[in-house]
Amino acid sequence: MFAILRTIRKPIRLLILPIFAMMLTACDPATLGGLGGPNIDPNAPVPVALLVPRGGSASDDLLAENLENAARLAIRDLDGVQIDLRVYGTAGKAGTAATAAAQAVNDGAKIIIGPVYGEAANAAGVAVAESGVTVLSFSNNTTIAGGNVFVLGPTFDNTANRLVNYARRAGKEKIVVLHASDIGGQLGRNAIQKAIATNGATLSGTVEYPLSQEGVRGAVPKVKAAMQSTGANALFLTANSSTALPLLAEMLPSAGISNQNTQFVGLSRWDIPAQTLALPGVQGGWFALPDPGASAAFASRYNAAYGERPLDIAGLAFDGIAAIGSLVKSGKKNALSTAALTQGAGFKGASGIFRLRADGTNERGLAVAAVRNNQVVLLEAAPQAFGGAGF
């Protein structure tokens, strides 16, 4: 979620991070009607609406193209299942997304995939709530999840749970949380604290800092004091490469807190951009990432089909179609009901297994990796089915 995309993708970064700018109230399931989902004819093409930010900025248009390409790539894999994909532009705006979603349902759509931005996804969900049509949004903003709206984007909760689960099994169960005071930092802290409680680890303390050099510098002695007074053996950081991570990676070891005596754990991906791997302070640190094998296979197929590598978020459109196709293949008229969409076995997507939760969030199979000698080393592979390690 906090991943910083490759340099050519910087305009897209904020598209996968709507959580910072769009803190909205989730749709209340109690106010939504028909959440069972409309019936379909599994023997006929299933009308599926894809809402993309076409008509917005140049970066929005590039993202829209990637999402549509990925969706059509997924359709090719659907053995015996026919999808009537109908694409609607939202220009990245909530009002336009709401209008597009309503039009899609009027046109016969049985389910909606997209849109990207949290505010737009929330608006789309509200616009079609009475119809019972489900919205599988590309957002990672869990505050909009619930009712007829699901988020497909990677979430703080998913990443934190995977890493705390691994840390506890590895004997690094006494954890101090170091987080920024902004909304992202607070949500990251909350996710880590929840994961600590869920997995039976110990919260040894929390240290908050304002996003400034002075704020980061002032947090370091507080971290050291918290580690020493509690006997903590792990430090979970919410910082990413575009904010405080580089400075923390320099200052913490200088203060005597390093991966030689404390296990560093990162809520963000420490392999993107690649320069992050060269930071001396992150050597030995742990972070989570999507199934590398599945991700590479998807990127290779996309490149072969379209002559370029996909943007990181494109795989979510592939996932939406993959889930729909898997369910429609059952031949049931209620294949797209909420109960079917949230079935425990989950689905296989562009970056590994995933499943939708009844609260509108998602769970994804993640690998755990470490940074060693400026390279990524897998510590535990991403699970290939739900249950067991990591879940």
Short mmCIF file of C-alpha atoms in Angstrom, two decimals:
data_model
loop_
_atom_site.label_atom_id
_atom_site.label_comp_id
_atom_site.label_asym_id
_atom_site.label_seq_id
_atom_site.Cartn_x
_atom_site.Cartn_y
_atom_site.Cartn_z
CA MET A 1 0.00 0.00 0.00
CA PHE A 2 2.74 2.39 0.86
CA ALA A 3 4.83 1.11 -2.05
CA ILE A 4 6.58 3.81 -4.06
CA LEU A 5 6.26 2.95 -7.70
CA ARG A 6 9.06 3.06 -10.22
CA THR A 7 10.10 6.54 -11.35
CA ILE A 8 8.04 6.44 -14.54
CA ARG A 9 5.03 5.61 -12.39
CA LYS A 10 5.21 8.38 -9.84
CA PRO A 11 2.05 10.10 -11.15
CA ILE A 12 0.17 6.91 -10.33
CA ARG A 13 1.33 6.63 -6.74
CA LEU A 14 -1.48 8.67 -5.24
CA LEU A 15 -4.05 6.65 -7.15
CA ILE A 16 -3.34 3.62 -5.02
CA LEU A 17 -3.19 5.70 -1.87
CA PRO A 18 -6.63 7.32 -1.66
CA ILE A 19 -6.69 6.50 2.03
CA PHE A 20 -4.72 9.64 2.90
CA ALA A 21 -6.96 12.12 1.12
CA MET A 22 -10.34 10.45 1.22
CA MET A 23 -11.33 9.50 4.73
CA LEU A 24 -15.03 8.78 4.27
CA THR A 25 -17.64 7.03 6.32
CA ALA A 26 -18.27 3.49 5.13
CA CYS A 27 -21.63 2.66 3.62
CA ASP A 28 -23.77 1.41 6.48
CA PRO A 29 -24.97 -2.13 5.66
CA ALA A 30 -28.17 -1.41 7.58
CA THR A 31 -29.14 1.27 5.05
CA LEU A 32 -28.49 -0.82 1.95
CA GLY A 33 -31.07 -2.99 0.25
CA GLY A 34 -30.82 -6.19 -1.77
CA LEU A 35 -27.35 -7.16 -0.67
CA GLY A 36 -27.87 -10.72 -1.89
CA GLY A 37 -26.94 -9.53 -5.37
CA PRO A 38 -28.96 -9.80 -8.61
CA ASN A 39 -29.49 -13.19 -10.22
CA ILE A 40 -27.65 -13.98 -13.45
CA ASP A 41 -28.08 -16.34 -16.37
CA PRO A 42 -24.84 -18.38 -16.15
CA ASN A 43 -25.40 -19.73 -19.66
CA ALA A 44 -25.36 -16.26 -21.21
CA PRO A 45 -22.72 -13.51 -21.23
CA VAL A 46 -22.70 -11.86 -17.80
CA PRO A 47 -22.82 -8.03 -18.00
CA VAL A 48 -19.93 -6.64 -15.92
CA ALA A 49 -19.21 -2.93 -15.60
CA LEU A 50 -15.64 -1.69 -15.30
CA LEU A 51 -15.31 1.84 -13.90
CA VAL A 52 -11.95 3.44 -14.70
CA PRO A 53 -10.66 7.02 -14.33
CA ARG A 54 -10.66 7.67 -18.07
CA GLY A 55 -11.21 11.31 -18.95
CA GLY A 56 -9.23 12.68 -16.04
CA SER A 57 -5.52 13.54 -16.12
CA ALA A 58 -2.95 11.92 -18.40
CA SER A 59 -1.92 9.63 -15.56
CA ASP A 60 -5.57 8.74 -14.98
CA ASP A 61 -5.93 7.79 -18.63
CA LEU A 62 -2.81 5.62 -18.45
CA LEU A 63 -4.19 3.90 -15.38
CA ALA A 64 -7.56 3.41 -17.06
CA GLU A 65 -5.88 1.76 -20.03
CA ASN A 66 -3.91 -0.59 -17.77
CA LEU A 67 -6.98 -1.60 -15.80
CA GLU A 68 -9.01 -2.33 -18.92
CA ASN A 69 -6.12 -4.28 -20.45
CA ALA A 70 -5.75 -6.39 -17.32
CA ALA A 71 -9.47 -7.09 -17.17
CA ARG A 72 -9.53 -8.25 -20.78
CA LEU A 73 -6.45 -10.38 -20.13
CA ALA A 74 -8.32 -12.12 -17.32
CA ILE A 75 -11.36 -12.72 -19.54
CA ARG A 76 -9.15 -14.79 -21.84
CA ASP A 77 -8.59 -17.26 -19.01
CA LEU A 78 -12.26 -17.92 -18.30
CA ASP A 79 -12.89 -21.39 -19.63
CA GLY A 80 -16.54 -21.62 -20.62
CA VAL A 81 -17.53 -18.37 -18.91
CA GLN A 82 -18.63 -15.41 -21.00
CA ILE A 83 -18.21 -11.87 -19.72
CA ASP A 84 -19.83 -8.88 -21.40
CA LEU A 85 -17.39 -6.20 -20.22
CA ARG A 86 -18.71 -2.66 -20.40
CA VAL A 87 -16.25 0.12 -19.63
CA TYR A 88 -17.29 3.48 -18.15
CA GLY A 89 -15.08 6.50 -17.53
CA THR A 90 -15.25 8.34 -14.21
CA ALA A 91 -12.62 11.06 -14.80
CA GLY A 92 -11.48 10.19 -11.28
CA LYS A 93 -14.42 12.13 -9.79
CA ALA A 94 -16.98 10.98 -7.25
CA GLY A 95 -19.96 12.58 -8.96
CA THR A 96 -19.06 11.12 -12.34
CA ALA A 97 -18.45 7.71 -10.75
CA ALA A 98 -21.90 7.76 -9.16
CA THR A 99 -23.51 8.64 -12.49
CA ALA A 100 -21.51 5.97 -14.32
CA ALA A 101 -22.41 3.31 -11.76
CA ALA A 102 -26.12 4.13 -11.99
CA GLN A 103 -25.94 4.07 -15.78
CA ALA A 104 -24.12 0.72 -15.70
CA VAL A 105 -26.90 -0.83 -13.61
CA ASN A 106 -29.54 0.68 -15.91
CA ASP A 107 -27.63 -0.92 -18.78
CA GLY A 108 -27.95 -4.31 -17.07
CA ALA A 109 -24.67 -4.70 -15.17
CA LYS A 110 -24.83 -7.46 -12.56
CA ILE A 111 -21.66 -6.37 -10.77
CA ILE A 112 -19.27 -3.40 -10.91
CA ILE A 113 -15.46 -3.53 -10.83
CA GLY A 114 -13.77 -0.26 -9.83
CA PRO A 115 -13.47 2.66 -9.49
CA VAL A 116 -10.04 3.53 -8.12
CA TYR A 117 -10.34 6.45 -5.76
CA GLY A 118 -11.92 5.91 -2.36
CA GLU A 119 -14.34 8.83 -2.67
CA ALA A 120 -15.44 7.70 -6.13
CA ALA A 121 -15.89 4.10 -4.98
CA ASN A 122 -18.00 5.20 -2.03
CA ALA A 123 -20.17 7.33 -4.30
CA ALA A 124 -20.60 4.48 -6.79
CA GLY A 125 -21.64 2.13 -4.00
CA VAL A 126 -24.24 4.54 -2.65
CA ALA A 127 -25.60 5.19 -6.16
CA VAL A 128 -26.41 1.51 -6.78
CA ALA A 129 -27.09 0.34 -3.21
CA GLU A 130 -30.83 -0.06 -3.69
CA SER A 131 -30.27 -2.31 -6.71
CA GLY A 132 -28.19 -4.73 -4.66
CA VAL A 133 -25.36 -4.60 -7.21
CA THR A 134 -21.93 -5.16 -5.65
CA VAL A 135 -19.01 -2.78 -6.21
CA LEU A 136 -15.54 -4.37 -6.20
CA SER A 137 -13.49 -1.18 -5.92
CA PHE A 138 -9.77 -0.83 -6.55
CA SER A 139 -9.35 1.32 -3.44
CA ASN A 140 -7.41 0.24 -0.35
CA ASN A 141 -9.43 2.64 1.84
CA THR A 142 -11.11 0.36 4.37
CA THR A 143 -13.24 3.22 5.70
CA ILE A 144 -15.48 2.87 2.62
CA ALA A 145 -15.76 -0.93 2.90
CA GLY A 146 -19.06 -2.49 3.88
CA GLY A 147 -22.55 -2.99 2.55
CA ASN A 148 -22.31 -3.44 -1.20
CA VAL A 149 -18.75 -2.04 -1.43
CA PHE A 150 -15.60 -4.17 -1.27
CA VAL A 151 -12.03 -2.93 -1.49
CA LEU A 152 -9.60 -5.00 -3.56
CA GLY A 153 -6.51 -2.92 -2.78
CA PRO A 154 -3.89 -4.18 -0.29
CA THR A 155 -4.67 -3.07 3.25
CA PHE A 156 -2.69 -2.15 6.35
CA ASP A 157 -4.53 -4.81 8.35
CA ASN A 158 -3.56 -7.59 5.96
CA THR A 159 0.12 -6.62 5.91
CA ALA A 160 0.34 -6.03 9.66
CA ASN A 161 -1.33 -9.33 10.48
CA ARG A 162 1.00 -11.28 8.20
CA LEU A 163 4.13 -9.72 9.67
CA VAL A 164 3.09 -9.90 13.33
CA ASN A 165 2.06 -13.52 12.84
CA TYR A 166 5.50 -14.30 11.43
CA ALA A 167 7.32 -12.25 14.07
CA ARG A 168 5.58 -14.04 16.91
CA ARG A 169 6.44 -17.44 15.48
CA ALA A 170 10.04 -16.27 15.09
CA GLY A 171 10.24 -15.21 18.74
CA LYS A 172 10.07 -11.47 18.04
CA GLU A 173 6.83 -10.94 19.90
CA LYS A 174 7.61 -7.87 22.06
CA ILE A 175 6.91 -5.02 19.68
CA VAL A 176 7.30 -1.24 19.79
CA VAL A 177 5.36 0.65 17.11
CA LEU A 178 6.96 3.74 15.54
CA HIS A 179 4.54 5.81 13.47
CA ALA A 180 3.97 9.24 11.99
CA SER A 181 1.25 11.47 13.42
CA ASP A 182 -0.56 11.90 10.10
CA ILE A 183 -3.65 9.92 9.10
CA GLY A 184 -1.64 7.22 7.33
CA GLY A 185 0.63 6.77 10.34
CA GLN A 186 -2.30 6.55 12.74
CA LEU A 187 -4.13 3.99 10.61
CA GLY A 188 -0.92 2.00 10.28
CA ARG A 189 -0.46 2.08 14.05
CA ASN A 190 -4.03 0.90 14.58
CA ALA A 191 -3.55 -1.99 12.17
CA ILE A 192 -0.34 -3.09 13.88
CA GLN A 193 -1.88 -2.88 17.34
CA LYS A 194 -4.86 -4.92 16.16
CA ALA A 195 -2.52 -7.53 14.67
CA ILE A 196 -0.52 -7.69 17.90
CA ALA A 197 -3.69 -8.41 19.88
CA THR A 198 -5.00 -10.91 17.34
CA ASN A 199 -1.78 -12.91 17.23
CA GLY A 200 -1.05 -12.92 20.95
CA ALA A 201 2.06 -10.76 20.72
CA THR A 202 2.94 -7.97 23.16
CA LEU A 203 2.62 -4.25 22.52
CA SER A 204 5.66 -2.88 24.31
CA GLY A 205 5.03 0.74 23.44
CA THR A 206 4.20 3.28 20.74
CA VAL A 207 6.19 6.29 19.61
CA GLU A 208 4.61 8.99 17.45
CA TYR A 209 6.42 11.68 15.48
CA PRO A 210 5.36 14.61 13.28
CA LEU A 211 6.46 14.38 9.67
CA SER A 212 9.46 16.68 9.86
CA GLN A 213 13.19 16.20 10.28
CA GLU A 214 12.97 17.66 13.75
CA GLY A 215 10.06 15.37 14.60
CA VAL A 216 11.88 12.27 13.39
CA ARG A 217 15.05 13.21 15.27
CA GLY A 218 13.07 13.75 18.45
CA ALA A 219 11.46 10.31 18.17
CA VAL A 220 14.74 8.36 18.15
CA PRO A 221 15.63 8.73 21.87
CA LYS A 222 12.01 7.91 22.74
CA VAL A 223 12.27 4.70 20.76
CA LYS A 224 15.50 3.80 22.52
CA ALA A 225 13.94 4.42 25.92
CA ALA A 226 10.88 2.33 25.06
CA MET A 227 12.99 -0.56 23.82
CA GLN A 228 15.25 -0.55 26.86
CA SER A 229 12.53 -0.14 29.50
CA THR A 230 10.31 -2.92 28.14
CA GLY A 231 12.83 -5.40 26.80
CA ALA A 232 11.19 -5.22 23.40
CA ASN A 233 12.87 -7.20 20.64
CA ALA A 234 11.08 -5.81 17.56
CA LEU A 235 10.41 -2.34 16.16
CA PHE A 236 7.52 -2.02 13.69
CA LEU A 237 7.81 1.07 11.47
CA THR A 238 5.01 2.58 9.37
CA ALA A 239 7.39 4.89 7.46
CA ASN A 240 8.03 4.43 3.75
CA SER A 241 10.79 5.49 1.41
CA SER A 242 9.13 8.76 0.42
CA THR A 243 8.75 9.94 4.01
CA ALA A 244 10.83 9.15 7.11
CA LEU A 245 12.31 5.73 6.39
CA PRO A 246 15.66 6.92 4.98
CA LEU A 247 16.26 9.23 7.95
CA LEU A 248 15.16 6.62 10.48
CA ALA A 249 17.35 4.02 8.81
CA GLU A 250 20.30 6.32 9.43
CA MET A 251 19.48 7.66 12.90
CA LEU A 252 18.24 4.55 14.68
CA PRO A 253 21.47 2.54 14.17
CA SER A 254 23.50 5.61 15.15
CA ALA A 255 21.58 5.63 18.44
CA GLY A 256 22.37 1.97 19.03
CA ILE A 257 19.10 0.53 17.71
CA SER A 258 19.77 -1.73 14.74
CA ASN A 259 18.80 -5.09 13.31
CA GLN A 260 21.72 -6.59 15.21
CA ASN A 261 19.87 -6.14 18.51
CA THR A 262 16.32 -5.29 17.44
CA GLN A 263 14.27 -6.78 14.64
CA PHE A 264 13.09 -4.02 12.30
CA VAL A 265 9.74 -4.68 10.60
CA GLY A 266 8.25 -2.46 7.89
CA LEU A 267 4.58 -1.89 7.09
CA SER A 268 5.57 -0.60 3.64
CA ARG A 269 7.47 -2.48 0.97
CA TRP A 270 11.19 -1.93 1.37
CA ASP A 271 12.05 -3.16 -2.13
CA ILE A 272 10.32 -0.29 -3.98
CA PRO A 273 12.02 1.79 -5.19
CA ALA A 274 15.08 -0.44 -5.51
CA GLN A 275 17.30 2.22 -3.91
CA THR A 276 15.65 1.51 -0.58
CA LEU A 277 17.41 -1.86 -0.47
CA ALA A 278 20.74 -0.06 -0.26
CA LEU A 279 19.93 1.79 2.97
CA PRO A 280 22.33 0.44 5.62
CA GLY A 281 19.71 0.68 8.36
CA VAL A 282 17.20 -1.65 6.68
CA GLN A 283 19.65 -4.53 6.23
CA GLY A 284 18.12 -7.51 8.01
CA GLY A 285 14.71 -5.83 8.21
CA TRP A 286 11.49 -7.66 7.39
CA PHE A 287 8.60 -6.63 5.16
CA ALA A 288 5.75 -8.31 3.28
CA LEU A 289 5.14 -8.49 -0.45
CA PRO A 290 2.71 -10.19 -2.86
CA ASP A 291 3.51 -13.67 -4.14
CA PRO A 292 6.61 -13.00 -6.29
CA GLY A 293 5.97 -15.93 -8.63
CA ALA A 294 2.37 -15.01 -9.34
CA SER A 295 3.22 -11.32 -9.73
CA ALA A 296 6.04 -12.07 -12.19
CA ALA A 297 3.82 -14.41 -14.22
CA PHE A 298 1.10 -11.76 -14.52
CA ALA A 299 3.59 -9.06 -15.51
CA SER A 300 5.08 -11.36 -18.14
CA ARG A 301 1.69 -12.21 -19.64
CA TYR A 302 0.64 -8.56 -19.66
CA ASN A 303 3.90 -7.57 -21.34
CA ALA A 304 3.49 -10.26 -23.98
CA ALA A 305 -0.06 -9.11 -24.72
CA TYR A 306 0.44 -5.34 -24.66
CA GLY A 307 4.15 -4.73 -25.14
CA GLU A 308 4.83 -3.10 -21.78
CA ARG A 309 4.90 -3.88 -18.08
CA PRO A 310 1.67 -3.21 -16.19
CA LEU A 311 1.26 -0.57 -13.55
CA ASP A 312 1.19 -2.13 -10.10
CA ILE A 313 -2.52 -1.52 -9.55
CA ALA A 314 -3.55 -3.13 -12.87
CA GLY A 315 -3.59 -6.59 -11.31
CA LEU A 316 -6.64 -5.62 -9.25
CA ALA A 317 -8.77 -5.51 -12.39
CA PHE A 318 -7.48 -8.96 -13.28
CA ASP A 319 -8.45 -10.12 -9.78
CA GLY A 320 -11.99 -8.80 -10.10
CA ILE A 321 -12.62 -10.65 -13.34
CA ALA A 322 -10.94 -13.81 -12.02
CA ALA A 323 -13.25 -13.86 -9.00
CA ILE A 324 -16.37 -13.24 -11.07
CA GLY A 325 -15.40 -15.91 -13.61
CA SER A 326 -14.70 -18.47 -10.92
CA LEU A 327 -18.11 -17.92 -9.35
CA VAL A 328 -20.10 -17.80 -12.60
CA LYS A 329 -18.53 -21.10 -13.62
CA SER A 330 -20.49 -22.75 -10.81
CA GLY A 331 -23.58 -22.35 -12.96
CA LYS A 332 -25.67 -20.89 -10.16
CA LYS A 333 -28.06 -18.02 -10.67
CA ASN A 334 -26.94 -16.44 -7.38
CA ALA A 335 -23.23 -16.81 -8.25
CA LEU A 336 -22.60 -13.12 -7.55
CA SER A 337 -24.35 -12.94 -4.19
CA THR A 338 -22.52 -11.57 -1.17
CA ALA A 339 -22.34 -15.08 0.29
CA ALA A 340 -20.68 -16.39 -2.87
CA LEU A 341 -18.25 -13.50 -3.15
CA THR A 342 -17.10 -14.02 0.44
CA GLN A 343 -16.67 -17.79 0.24
CA GLY A 344 -13.74 -18.87 2.38
CA ALA A 345 -11.68 -20.64 -0.28
CA GLY A 346 -10.99 -17.35 -2.02
CA PHE A 347 -9.62 -16.88 -5.52
CA LYS A 348 -6.37 -16.92 -7.48
CA GLY A 349 -5.41 -13.53 -8.81
CA ALA A 350 -2.60 -11.61 -10.44
CA SER A 351 -0.48 -11.51 -7.28
CA GLY A 352 -1.54 -14.72 -5.58
CA ILE A 353 -4.52 -15.87 -3.56
CA PHE A 354 -7.05 -13.47 -2.11
CA ARG A 355 -10.50 -13.55 -0.59
CA LEU A 356 -13.18 -11.03 0.24
CA ARG A 357 -14.36 -10.59 3.81
CA ALA A 358 -17.92 -9.98 4.94
CA ASP A 359 -16.94 -6.52 6.22
CA GLY A 360 -15.94 -5.42 2.70
CA THR A 361 -12.18 -5.74 3.21
CA ASN A 362 -9.92 -8.40 1.77
CA GLU A 363 -7.26 -10.90 2.75
CA ARG A 364 -4.27 -11.59 0.49
CA GLY A 365 -1.61 -14.26 0.60
CA LEU A 366 1.66 -12.42 1.23
CA ALA A 367 5.26 -13.54 1.40
CA VAL A 368 7.63 -12.40 4.16
CA ALA A 369 11.03 -11.13 3.03
CA ALA A 370 14.20 -9.68 4.50
CA VAL A 371 16.75 -7.23 3.13
CA ARG A 372 20.20 -8.81 3.02
CA ASN A 373 23.22 -7.42 1.22
CA ASN A 374 20.97 -4.92 -0.61
CA GLN A 375 18.79 -7.72 -1.96
CA VAL A 376 15.41 -9.30 -1.21
CA VAL A 377 15.57 -12.71 0.45
CA LEU A 378 12.34 -14.64 1.01
CA LEU A 379 11.90 -15.88 4.57
CA GLU A 380 8.50 -17.47 4.10
CA ALA A 381 6.72 -17.99 0.81
CA ALA A 382 3.26 -16.67 0.16
CA PRO A 383 0.62 -19.28 1.03
CA GLN A 384 -1.07 -21.02 -1.85
CA ALA A 385 -4.30 -21.67 0.04
CA PHE A 386 -6.08 -20.13 3.00
CA GLY A 387 -5.28 -21.73 6.35
CA GLY A 388 -1.96 -22.45 8.05
CA ALA A 389 1.01 -20.10 8.26
CA GLY A 390 0.12 -16.48 7.63
CA PHE A 391 -3.60 -16.84 8.33
#
